Each structure stands twice: as structure tokens, then as C-alpha cells.
Tab-separated table of C-alpha atoms and ligand atoms in Angstrom:
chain	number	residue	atom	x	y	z
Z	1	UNK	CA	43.305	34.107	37.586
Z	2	UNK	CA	45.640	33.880	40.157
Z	3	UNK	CA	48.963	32.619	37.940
Z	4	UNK	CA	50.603	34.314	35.099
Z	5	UNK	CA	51.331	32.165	32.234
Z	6	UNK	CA	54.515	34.498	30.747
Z	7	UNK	CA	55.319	38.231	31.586
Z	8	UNK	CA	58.163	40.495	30.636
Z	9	UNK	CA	59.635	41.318	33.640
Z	10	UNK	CA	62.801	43.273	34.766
Z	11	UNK	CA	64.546	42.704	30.548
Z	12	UNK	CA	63.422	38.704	31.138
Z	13	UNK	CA	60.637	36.761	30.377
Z	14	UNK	CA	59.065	34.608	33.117
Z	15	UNK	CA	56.913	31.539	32.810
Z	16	UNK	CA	55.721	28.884	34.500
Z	17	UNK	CA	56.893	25.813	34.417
Z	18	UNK	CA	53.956	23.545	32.758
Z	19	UNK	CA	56.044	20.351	32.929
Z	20	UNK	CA	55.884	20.569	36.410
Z	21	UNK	CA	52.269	21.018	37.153
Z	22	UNK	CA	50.181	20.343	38.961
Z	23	UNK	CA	52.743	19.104	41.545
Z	24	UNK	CA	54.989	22.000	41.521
Z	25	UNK	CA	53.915	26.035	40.841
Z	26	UNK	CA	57.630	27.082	39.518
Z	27	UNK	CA	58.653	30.552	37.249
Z	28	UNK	CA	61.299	29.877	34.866
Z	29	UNK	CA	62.963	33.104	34.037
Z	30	UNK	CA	65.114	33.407	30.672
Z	31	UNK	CA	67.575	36.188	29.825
Z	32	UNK	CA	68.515	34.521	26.294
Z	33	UNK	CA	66.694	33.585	23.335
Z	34	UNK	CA	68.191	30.191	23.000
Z	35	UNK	CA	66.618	29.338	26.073
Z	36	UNK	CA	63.235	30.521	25.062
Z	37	UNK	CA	63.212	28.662	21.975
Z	38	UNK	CA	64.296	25.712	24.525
Z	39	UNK	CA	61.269	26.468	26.944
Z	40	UNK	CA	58.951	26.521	23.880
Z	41	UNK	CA	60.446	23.141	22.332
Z	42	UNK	CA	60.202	21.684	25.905
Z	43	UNK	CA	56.464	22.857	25.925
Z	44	UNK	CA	57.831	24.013	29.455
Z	45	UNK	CA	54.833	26.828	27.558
Z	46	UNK	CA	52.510	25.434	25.449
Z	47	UNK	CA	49.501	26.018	23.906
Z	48	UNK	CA	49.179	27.719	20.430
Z	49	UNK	CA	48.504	31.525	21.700
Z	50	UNK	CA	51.185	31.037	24.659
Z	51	UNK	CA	53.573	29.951	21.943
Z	52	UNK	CA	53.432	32.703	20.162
Z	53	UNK	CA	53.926	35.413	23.091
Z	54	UNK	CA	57.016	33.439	24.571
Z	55	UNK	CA	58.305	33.617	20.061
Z	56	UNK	CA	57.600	37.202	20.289
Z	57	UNK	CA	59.405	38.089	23.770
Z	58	UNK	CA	62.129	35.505	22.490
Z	59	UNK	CA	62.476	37.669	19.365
Z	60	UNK	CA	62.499	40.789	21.936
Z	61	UNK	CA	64.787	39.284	23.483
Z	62	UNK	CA	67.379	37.968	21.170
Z	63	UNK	CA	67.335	41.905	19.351
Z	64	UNK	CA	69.001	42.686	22.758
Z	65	UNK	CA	71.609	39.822	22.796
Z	66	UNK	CA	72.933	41.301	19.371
Z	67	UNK	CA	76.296	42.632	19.315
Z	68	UNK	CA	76.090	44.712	15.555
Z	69	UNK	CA	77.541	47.732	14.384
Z	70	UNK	CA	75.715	48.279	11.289
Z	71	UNK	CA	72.512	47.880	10.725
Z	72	UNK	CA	72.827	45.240	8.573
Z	73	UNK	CA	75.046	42.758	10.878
Z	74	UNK	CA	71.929	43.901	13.020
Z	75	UNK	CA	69.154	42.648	11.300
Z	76	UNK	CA	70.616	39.588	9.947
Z	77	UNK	CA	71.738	38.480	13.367
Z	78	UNK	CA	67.668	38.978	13.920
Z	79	UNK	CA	67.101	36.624	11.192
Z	80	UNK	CA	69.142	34.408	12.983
Z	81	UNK	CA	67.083	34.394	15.993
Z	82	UNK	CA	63.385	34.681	14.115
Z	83	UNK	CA	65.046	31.618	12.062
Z	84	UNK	CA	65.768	29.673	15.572
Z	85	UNK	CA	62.874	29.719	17.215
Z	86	UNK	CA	60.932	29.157	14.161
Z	87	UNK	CA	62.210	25.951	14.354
Z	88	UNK	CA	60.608	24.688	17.450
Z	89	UNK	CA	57.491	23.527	17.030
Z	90	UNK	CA	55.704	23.515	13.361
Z	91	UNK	CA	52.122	22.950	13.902
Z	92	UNK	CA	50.532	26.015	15.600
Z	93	UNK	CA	50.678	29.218	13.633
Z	94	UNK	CA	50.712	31.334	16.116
Z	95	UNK	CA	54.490	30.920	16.615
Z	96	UNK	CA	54.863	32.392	13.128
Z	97	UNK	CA	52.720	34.976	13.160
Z	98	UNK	CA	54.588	36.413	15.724
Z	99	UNK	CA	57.667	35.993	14.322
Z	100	UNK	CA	56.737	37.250	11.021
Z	101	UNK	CA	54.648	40.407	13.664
Z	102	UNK	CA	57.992	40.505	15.046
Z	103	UNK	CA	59.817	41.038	11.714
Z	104	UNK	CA	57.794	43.812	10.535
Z	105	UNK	CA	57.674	45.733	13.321
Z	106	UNK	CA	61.330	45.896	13.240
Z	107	UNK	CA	62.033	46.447	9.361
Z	108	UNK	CA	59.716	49.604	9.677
Z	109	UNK	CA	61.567	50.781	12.336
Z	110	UNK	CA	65.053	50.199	10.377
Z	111	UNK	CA	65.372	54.332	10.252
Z	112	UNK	CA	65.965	54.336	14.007
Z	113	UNK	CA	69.119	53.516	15.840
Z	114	UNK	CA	69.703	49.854	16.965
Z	115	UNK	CA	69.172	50.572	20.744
Z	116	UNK	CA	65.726	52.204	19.684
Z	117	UNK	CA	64.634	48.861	17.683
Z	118	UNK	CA	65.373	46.724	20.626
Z	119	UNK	CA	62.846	49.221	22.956
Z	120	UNK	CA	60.201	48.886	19.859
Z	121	UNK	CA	60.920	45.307	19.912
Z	122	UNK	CA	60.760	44.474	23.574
Z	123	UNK	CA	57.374	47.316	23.512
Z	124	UNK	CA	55.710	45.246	20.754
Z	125	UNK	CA	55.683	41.757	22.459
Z	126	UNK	CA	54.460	43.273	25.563
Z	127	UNK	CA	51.525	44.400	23.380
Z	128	UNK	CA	51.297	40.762	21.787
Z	129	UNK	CA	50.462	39.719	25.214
Z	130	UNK	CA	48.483	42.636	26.550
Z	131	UNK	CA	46.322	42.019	23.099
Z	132	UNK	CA	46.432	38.010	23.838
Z	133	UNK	CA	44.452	38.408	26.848
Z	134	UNK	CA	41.746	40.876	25.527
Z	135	UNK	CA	41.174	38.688	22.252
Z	136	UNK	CA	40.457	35.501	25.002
Z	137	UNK	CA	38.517	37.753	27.155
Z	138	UNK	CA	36.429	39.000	23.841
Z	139	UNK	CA	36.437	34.752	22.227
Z	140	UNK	CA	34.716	34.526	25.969
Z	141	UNK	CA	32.057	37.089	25.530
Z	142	UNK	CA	31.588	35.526	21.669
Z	143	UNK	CA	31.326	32.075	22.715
Z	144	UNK	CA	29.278	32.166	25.931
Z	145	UNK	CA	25.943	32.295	24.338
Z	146	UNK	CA	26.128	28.956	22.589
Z	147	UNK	CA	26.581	27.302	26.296
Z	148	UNK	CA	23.291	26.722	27.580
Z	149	UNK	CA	22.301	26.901	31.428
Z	150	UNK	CA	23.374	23.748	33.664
Z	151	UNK	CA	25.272	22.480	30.368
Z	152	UNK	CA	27.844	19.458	30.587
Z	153	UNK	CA	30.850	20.852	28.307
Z	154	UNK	CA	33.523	18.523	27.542
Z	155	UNK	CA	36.940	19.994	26.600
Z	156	UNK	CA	39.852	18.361	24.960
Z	157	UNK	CA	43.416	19.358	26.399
Z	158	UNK	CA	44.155	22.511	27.495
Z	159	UNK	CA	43.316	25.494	25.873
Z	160	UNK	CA	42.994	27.848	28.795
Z	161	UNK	CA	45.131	30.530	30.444
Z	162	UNK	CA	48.029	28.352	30.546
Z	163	UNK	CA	48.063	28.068	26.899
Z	164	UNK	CA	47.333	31.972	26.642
Z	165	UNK	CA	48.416	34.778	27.886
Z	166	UNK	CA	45.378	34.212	30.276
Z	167	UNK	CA	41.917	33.526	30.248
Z	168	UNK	CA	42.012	30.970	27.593
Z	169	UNK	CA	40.301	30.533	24.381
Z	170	UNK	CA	38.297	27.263	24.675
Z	171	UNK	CA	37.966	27.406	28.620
Z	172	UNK	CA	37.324	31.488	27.998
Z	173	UNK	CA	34.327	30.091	26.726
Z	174	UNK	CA	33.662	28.229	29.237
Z	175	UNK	CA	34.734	30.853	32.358
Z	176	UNK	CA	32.380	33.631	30.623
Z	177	UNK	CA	29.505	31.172	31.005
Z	178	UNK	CA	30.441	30.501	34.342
Z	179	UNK	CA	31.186	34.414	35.281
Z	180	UNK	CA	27.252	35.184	33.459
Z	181	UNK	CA	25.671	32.244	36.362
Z	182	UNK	CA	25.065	29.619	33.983
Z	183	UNK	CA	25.587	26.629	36.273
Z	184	UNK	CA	27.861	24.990	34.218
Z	185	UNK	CA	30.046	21.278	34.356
Z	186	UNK	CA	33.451	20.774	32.742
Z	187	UNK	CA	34.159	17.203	31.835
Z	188	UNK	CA	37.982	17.312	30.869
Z	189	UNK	CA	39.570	14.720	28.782
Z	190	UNK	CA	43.110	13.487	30.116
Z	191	UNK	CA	44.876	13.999	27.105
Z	192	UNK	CA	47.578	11.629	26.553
Z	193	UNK	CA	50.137	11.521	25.724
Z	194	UNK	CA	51.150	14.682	27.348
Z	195	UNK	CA	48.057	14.627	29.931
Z	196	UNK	CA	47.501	18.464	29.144
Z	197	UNK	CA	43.799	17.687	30.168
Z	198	UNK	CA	44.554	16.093	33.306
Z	199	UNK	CA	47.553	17.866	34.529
Z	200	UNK	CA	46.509	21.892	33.505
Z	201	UNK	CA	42.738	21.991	32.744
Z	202	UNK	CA	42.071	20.167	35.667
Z	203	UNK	CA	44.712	22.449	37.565
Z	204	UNK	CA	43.445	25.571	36.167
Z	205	UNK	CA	39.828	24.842	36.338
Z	206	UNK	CA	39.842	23.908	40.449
Z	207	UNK	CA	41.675	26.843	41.128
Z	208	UNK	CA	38.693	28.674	39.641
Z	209	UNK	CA	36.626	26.858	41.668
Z	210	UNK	CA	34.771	25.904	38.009
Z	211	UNK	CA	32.980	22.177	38.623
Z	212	UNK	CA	35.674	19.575	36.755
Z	213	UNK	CA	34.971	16.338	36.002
Z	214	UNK	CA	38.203	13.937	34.637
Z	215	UNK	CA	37.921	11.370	31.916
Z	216	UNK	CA	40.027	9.377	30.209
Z	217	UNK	CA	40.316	10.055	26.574
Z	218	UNK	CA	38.652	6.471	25.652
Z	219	UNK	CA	35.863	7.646	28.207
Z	220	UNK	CA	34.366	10.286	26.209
Z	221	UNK	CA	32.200	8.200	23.218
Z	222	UNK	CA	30.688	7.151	26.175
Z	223	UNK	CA	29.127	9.215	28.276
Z	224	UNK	CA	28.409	11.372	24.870
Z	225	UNK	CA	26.225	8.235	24.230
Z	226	UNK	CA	24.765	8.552	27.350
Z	227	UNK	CA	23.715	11.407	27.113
Z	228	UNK	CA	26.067	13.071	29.695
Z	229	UNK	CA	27.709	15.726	27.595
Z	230	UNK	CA	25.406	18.949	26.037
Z	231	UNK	CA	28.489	20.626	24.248
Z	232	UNK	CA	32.364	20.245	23.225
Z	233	UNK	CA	34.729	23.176	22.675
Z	234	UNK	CA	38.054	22.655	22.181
Z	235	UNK	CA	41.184	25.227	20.750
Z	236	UNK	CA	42.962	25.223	18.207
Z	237	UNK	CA	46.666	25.390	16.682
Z	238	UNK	CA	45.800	25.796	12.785
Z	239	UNK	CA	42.354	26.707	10.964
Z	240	UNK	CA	43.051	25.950	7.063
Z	241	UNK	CA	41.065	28.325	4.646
Z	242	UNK	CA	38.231	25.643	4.450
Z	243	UNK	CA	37.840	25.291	8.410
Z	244	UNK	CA	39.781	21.963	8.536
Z	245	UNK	CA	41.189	22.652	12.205
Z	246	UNK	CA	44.048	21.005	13.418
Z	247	UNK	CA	44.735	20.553	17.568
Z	248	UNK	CA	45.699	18.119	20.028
Z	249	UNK	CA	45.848	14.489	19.055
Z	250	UNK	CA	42.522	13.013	19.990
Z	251	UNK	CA	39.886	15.839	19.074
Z	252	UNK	CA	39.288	14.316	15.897
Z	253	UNK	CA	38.000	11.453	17.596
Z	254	UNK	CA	36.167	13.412	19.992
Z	255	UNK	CA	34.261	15.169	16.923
Z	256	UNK	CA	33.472	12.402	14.989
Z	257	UNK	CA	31.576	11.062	18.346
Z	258	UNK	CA	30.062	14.499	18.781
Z	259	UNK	CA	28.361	14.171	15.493
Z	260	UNK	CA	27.097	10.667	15.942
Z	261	UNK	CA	25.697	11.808	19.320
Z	262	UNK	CA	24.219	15.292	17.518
Z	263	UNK	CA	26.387	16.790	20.329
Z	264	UNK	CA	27.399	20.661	19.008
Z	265	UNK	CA	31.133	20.604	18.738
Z	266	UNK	CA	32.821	24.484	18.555
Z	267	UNK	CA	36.203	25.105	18.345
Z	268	UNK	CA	37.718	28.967	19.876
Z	269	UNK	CA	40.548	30.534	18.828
Z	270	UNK	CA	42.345	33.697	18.054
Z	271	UNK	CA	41.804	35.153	14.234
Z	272	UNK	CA	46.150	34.584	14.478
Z	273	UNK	CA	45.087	30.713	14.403
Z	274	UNK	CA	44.179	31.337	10.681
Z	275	UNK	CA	45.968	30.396	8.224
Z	276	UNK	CA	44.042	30.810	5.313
Z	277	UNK	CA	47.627	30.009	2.803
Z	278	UNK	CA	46.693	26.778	3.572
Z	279	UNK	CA	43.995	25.390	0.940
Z	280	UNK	CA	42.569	22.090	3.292
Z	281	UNK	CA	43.779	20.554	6.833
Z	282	UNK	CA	45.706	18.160	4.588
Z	283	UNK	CA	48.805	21.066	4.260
Z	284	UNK	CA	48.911	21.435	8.244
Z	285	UNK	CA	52.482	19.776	9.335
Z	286	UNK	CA	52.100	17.739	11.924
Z	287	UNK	CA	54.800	17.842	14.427
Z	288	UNK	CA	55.525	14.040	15.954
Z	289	UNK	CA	57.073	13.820	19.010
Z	290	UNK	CA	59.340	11.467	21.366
Z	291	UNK	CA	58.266	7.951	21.674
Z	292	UNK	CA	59.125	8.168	25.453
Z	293	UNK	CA	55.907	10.525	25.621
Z	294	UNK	CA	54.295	6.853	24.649
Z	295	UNK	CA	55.752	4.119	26.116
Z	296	UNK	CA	56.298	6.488	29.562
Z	297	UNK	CA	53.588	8.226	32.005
Z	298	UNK	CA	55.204	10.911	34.035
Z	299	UNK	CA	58.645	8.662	33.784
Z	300	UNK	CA	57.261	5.684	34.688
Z	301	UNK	CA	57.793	3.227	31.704
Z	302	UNK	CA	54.202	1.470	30.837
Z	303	UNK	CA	55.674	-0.677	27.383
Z	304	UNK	CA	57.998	-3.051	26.206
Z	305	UNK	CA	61.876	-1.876	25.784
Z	306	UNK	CA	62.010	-1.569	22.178
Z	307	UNK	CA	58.729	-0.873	20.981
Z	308	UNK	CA	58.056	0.797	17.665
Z	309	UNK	CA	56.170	4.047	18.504
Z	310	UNK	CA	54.492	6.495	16.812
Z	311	UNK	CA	53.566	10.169	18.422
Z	312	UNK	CA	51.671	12.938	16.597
Z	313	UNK	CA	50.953	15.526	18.314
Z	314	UNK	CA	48.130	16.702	16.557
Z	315	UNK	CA	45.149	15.449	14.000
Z	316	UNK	CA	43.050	17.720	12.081
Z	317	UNK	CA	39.090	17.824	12.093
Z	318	UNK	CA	37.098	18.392	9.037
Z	319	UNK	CA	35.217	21.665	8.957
Z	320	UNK	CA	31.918	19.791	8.604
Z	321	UNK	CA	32.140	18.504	11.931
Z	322	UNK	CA	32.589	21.863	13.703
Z	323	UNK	CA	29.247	23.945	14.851
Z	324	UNK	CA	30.816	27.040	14.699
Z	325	UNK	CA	34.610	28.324	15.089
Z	326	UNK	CA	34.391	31.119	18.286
Z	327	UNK	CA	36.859	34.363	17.218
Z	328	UNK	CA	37.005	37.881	19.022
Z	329	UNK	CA	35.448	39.155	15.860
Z	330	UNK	CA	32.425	36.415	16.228
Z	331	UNK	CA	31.059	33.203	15.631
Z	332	UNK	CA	31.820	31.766	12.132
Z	333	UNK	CA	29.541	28.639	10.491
Z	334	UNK	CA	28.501	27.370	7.889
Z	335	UNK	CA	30.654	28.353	4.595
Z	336	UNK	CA	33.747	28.805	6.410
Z	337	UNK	CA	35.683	29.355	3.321
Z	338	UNK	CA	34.074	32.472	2.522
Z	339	UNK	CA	32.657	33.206	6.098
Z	340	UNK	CA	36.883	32.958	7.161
Z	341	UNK	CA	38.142	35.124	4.608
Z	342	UNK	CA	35.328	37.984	5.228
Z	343	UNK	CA	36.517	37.887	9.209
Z	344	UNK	CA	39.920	38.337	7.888
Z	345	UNK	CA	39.453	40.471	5.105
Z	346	UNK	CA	37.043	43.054	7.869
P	1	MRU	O1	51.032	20.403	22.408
P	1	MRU	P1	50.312	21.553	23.023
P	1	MRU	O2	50.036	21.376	24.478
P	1	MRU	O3	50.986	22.866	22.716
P	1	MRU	O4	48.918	21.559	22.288
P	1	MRU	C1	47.959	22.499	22.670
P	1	MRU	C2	46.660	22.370	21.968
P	1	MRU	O5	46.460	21.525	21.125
P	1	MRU	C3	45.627	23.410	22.286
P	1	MRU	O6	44.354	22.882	22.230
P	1	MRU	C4	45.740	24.559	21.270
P	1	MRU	O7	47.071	25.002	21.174
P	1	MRU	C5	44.870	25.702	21.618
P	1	MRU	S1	45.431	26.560	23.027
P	1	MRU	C6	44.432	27.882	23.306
């Protein structure tokens, strides 16, 4: 791929700026935590996985920002920051996974000396990252298979290497079938509000010189009904204990349509997209956003001055609808209650 999504570079983290693609190619570089959680909040990154490297190298980050002399003014301070960028964005898991990763790293290192925890600290989000990409690359190799030669896959917002640390989880999928010859067509959905589909899949998938076709979101039931679309696979930012996934506003739609057509739907993600605490989808929070998301399109306003909004970010499928969920560890179907908790419990 030939962008990074978010490094650790010279004590800073760098990402790119996804508000401003595709027009602009920008780095962002942040030397505090407060503007990490900012950058995350601002979904200048996005993308469940992505979240949670930027939480972890915001932790890293904020451990060296601490003035302490005691351990214990040390490791509340870290609180502090876990507890601030925990407050960013509620729906994908990821973030707290690698906060709470973050956490535990540090309280078994509590015997060292406060300049050590920071190094252990900065060396474990590196690692979240380094591991980020081989999980996608492995999800890739997983989900490949189930793509069949000259398919038409249709992908809901972006769930590629900008919303990992590379390689993506849904579009992994869909570059290992392309990197093993398969012939393969992309149709991406827009995605509004936020156009994630139109604006970074699109982006991503060009400069990978991977065949993209772009739909509107209200396009899709359609050529599904034509006949135009073989498979769906979209990511995720919460799997519930029962399979109930939760991502981008609009996939639920998209499912539902995928099963009236008999088209396979599969959702890819990380095993860190689990979060088997929760019983059903119905537990997932589901962050809302800005109205001006709505009634704008890139800044241009498109509905009445006053106009009662709503924005969720996200909707949750029912496991019933999904063919399989794609981890590194494999392909999961069927029972996905106890299917779930064996690939965790492994
Ligand atoms: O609001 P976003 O852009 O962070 O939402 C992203 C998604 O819904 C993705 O599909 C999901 O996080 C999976 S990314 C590999």
C-alpha cells in the first residue's frame, strides 16, 4: 500500500488526515494525547481497528506527558488519560481493548521505574500496530476463499487500510482475492453521511489499481436484484456474544437485501471486535453524531435551516443474516454463540 494510516514516529504519532481525502494526502502529527483523543473524535482516523492503534499510541503517549514523582501520582495521571480518550467514540470496541491492553501492560510493569513504563508503553502500541496489520493480512488469507472467480463484491464503507493499521479487514478480503488472480469487481457503497465509501474505499481501492465501481447507498437493493452483486463483506465495530454485529449506518439495510436476493453476506474483523460481555446487538451503544453530517455534504448545506435531525452512526445486523464472520483465527458460522466463544476461549 503506498500510504500509512498511523505510525509512531520520532516520540509522535502520525496519521493521515481522512477528513481531507481524497482531495488532499496530508500527515497530521500529534505530540499530546489530548490531541489524539481530538483526531480520533474528529474521525480525522477512523475505522474500528485504526481507532484502537491511535487509543493505544495516545495512551503511549500521554504516559510521557506525565509529570509524577511517585508512582502513584503516576498511574493515576494514566487513568486520567485512558479515562479521556475513552470518551471519544463509544461504539467500536476496539478503542477499549486497547485501552484496557494499555492498562495492563503498564500495571505489570508497576515494579519498574516510571521512565521504564513509558518505553514499555510507547514499545507495546508499536506492537498493537505491527500485530494490526498481520491479523488483516491473516482475515485476508481466511476470507479469500469464500470470493469466487470474476465475483461482483459489494462493500459497505470503509473497512480497509485506512481504517487499519493497513491492509484492511473487509477490503483484506477482498485484496487477497485480488493478489491470488481471481478477477474480481468492487462495487462500493457511498456511505452517507460521512461518504467513507465514496471518499476512502474508492480512494484506497484505485490506488490499488483494484476494479471500483460507486453506488449510492439507495443503489444497492438494486442491482442485488439484478443480479449484479455475487457477495457482500463489510467490517465491523462490535460482534455481541450471539453474532449481532454492529457497523456503519446502512449495512443493516444492505443485509436484509442480501438475504432477499440469497446474496452471501460476511462480515471480517479482528477477534478484538468481540465483545462477547455483551449478551445481543441490543447492548451495543450507538454513538449519534452532528446533524450538520445530515443536512450538509462536504459543507455544502442540502436541507432546510432548522430541521430536526437525527444521525446514528451505526445499526446492528442480526447474526442470522451473516454467512460467516472472517477472523485471523478462521471463518465462524452457524452457532455463533458457541462457535465465538470457542475462537476466543482457543
Ligand atoms: O465511523 P467510522 O468511519 O469509524 O465507521 C467505520 C466502520 O463502520 C467500519 O466498517 C468498521 O469500523 C470496520 S473498519 C475495519
Amino acid at each position: 500500500m503506498s500510504f500509512r494510516t498511523i505510525e509512531w514516529r520520532d516520540n509522535k504519532v502520525v496519521m493521515i488526515d481522512q477528513t481531507r481525502l481524497p482531495a488532499e494526502e496530508v500527515y497530521n502529527e500529534y505530540d499530546d494525547f489530548k490531541g489524539v483523543a481530538e483526531a480520533i473524535r474528529g474521525m480525522i482516523i477512523r475505522g474500528a481497528p485504526a481507532i484502537g492503534v491511535a487509543a493505544a499510541m495516545g495512551v503511549a503517549l500521554g504516559a510521557r506527558e506525565i509529570i509524577a514523582d511517585t508512582h502513584e501520582s503516576f498511574f493515576k495521571q494514566l487513568d486520567n488519560v485512558c479515562d479521556v480518550i475513552g470518551r471519544t467514540r463509544p461504539t467500536a470496541v476496539n478503542l477499549f481493548w486497547a485501552i484496557e491492553r494499555m492498562k495492563r501492560v503498564a500495571q505489570s510493569n508497576r515494579h519498574l521505574d516510571i521512565k521504564s513504563i513509558r518505553e514499555v508503553l510507547k514499545a507495546e502500541a508499536i506492537r498493537v500496530e505491527e500485530e494490526d496489520l498481520e491479523i488483516c493480512r491473516a482475515i485476508g488469507r481466511n476470507g479469500a476463499p469464500v470470493i469466487k472467480e470474476g465475483a461482483a463484491v459489494l462493500t459497505h464503507c470503509n473497512a480497509g487500510g485506512l481504517a487499519t493499521a493497513g491492509y484492511g479487514t473487509a477490503l483484506g478480503v477482498i485484496r487477497a482475492a485480488h493478489e491470488a488472480g481471481k478477477n474480481i469487481r468492487v462495487f462500493a457503497d457511498e456511505t452517507r453521511p460521512w461518504l467513507q465509501g465514496a471518499r476512502l474505499t474508492a480512494w484506497e481501492l484505485m490506488k490499488d489499481g483494484i476494479p471500483v465501481t460507486l453506488i449510492s447507498d439507495n443503489m444497492a437493493g438494486w442491482f442485488m436484484k439484478k443480479g449484479e452483486i455475487d457477495c457482500i463483506v463489510v467490517g465491523a465495530d462490535r460482534i455481541a456474544a450471539n453474532g449481532d454485529t454492529a457497523n456503519k449506518i446502512g449495512t443493516y439495510s444492505v443485509a436484509v437485501l442480501a438475504n432477499e436476493n440469497r446474496i452471501p453476506f460476511y462480515v471480517a474483523a479482528p477477534i478484538s471486535t468481540l465483545d462477547l460481555s455483551l449478551d445481543t446487538g441490543d447492548d451495543i451503544p450507538i454513538e449519534e453524531r452532528n446533524s450538520q453530517e445530515v443536512t450538509h455534504v462536504q459543507g455544502v448545506q442540502v436541507a432546510p435551516d432548522g430541521v430536526r435531525v437525527r444521525n446514528p452512526a451505526f445499526d446492528v445486523t442480526p447474526a442470522r443474516y451473516i454467512a460467516g464472520i472472517i477472523t485471523e483465527k478462521g471463518i465462524v458460522r452457524g452457532d455463533y454463540r458457541r462457535e465465538l466463544q470457542a475462537l476466543v476461549g482457543e
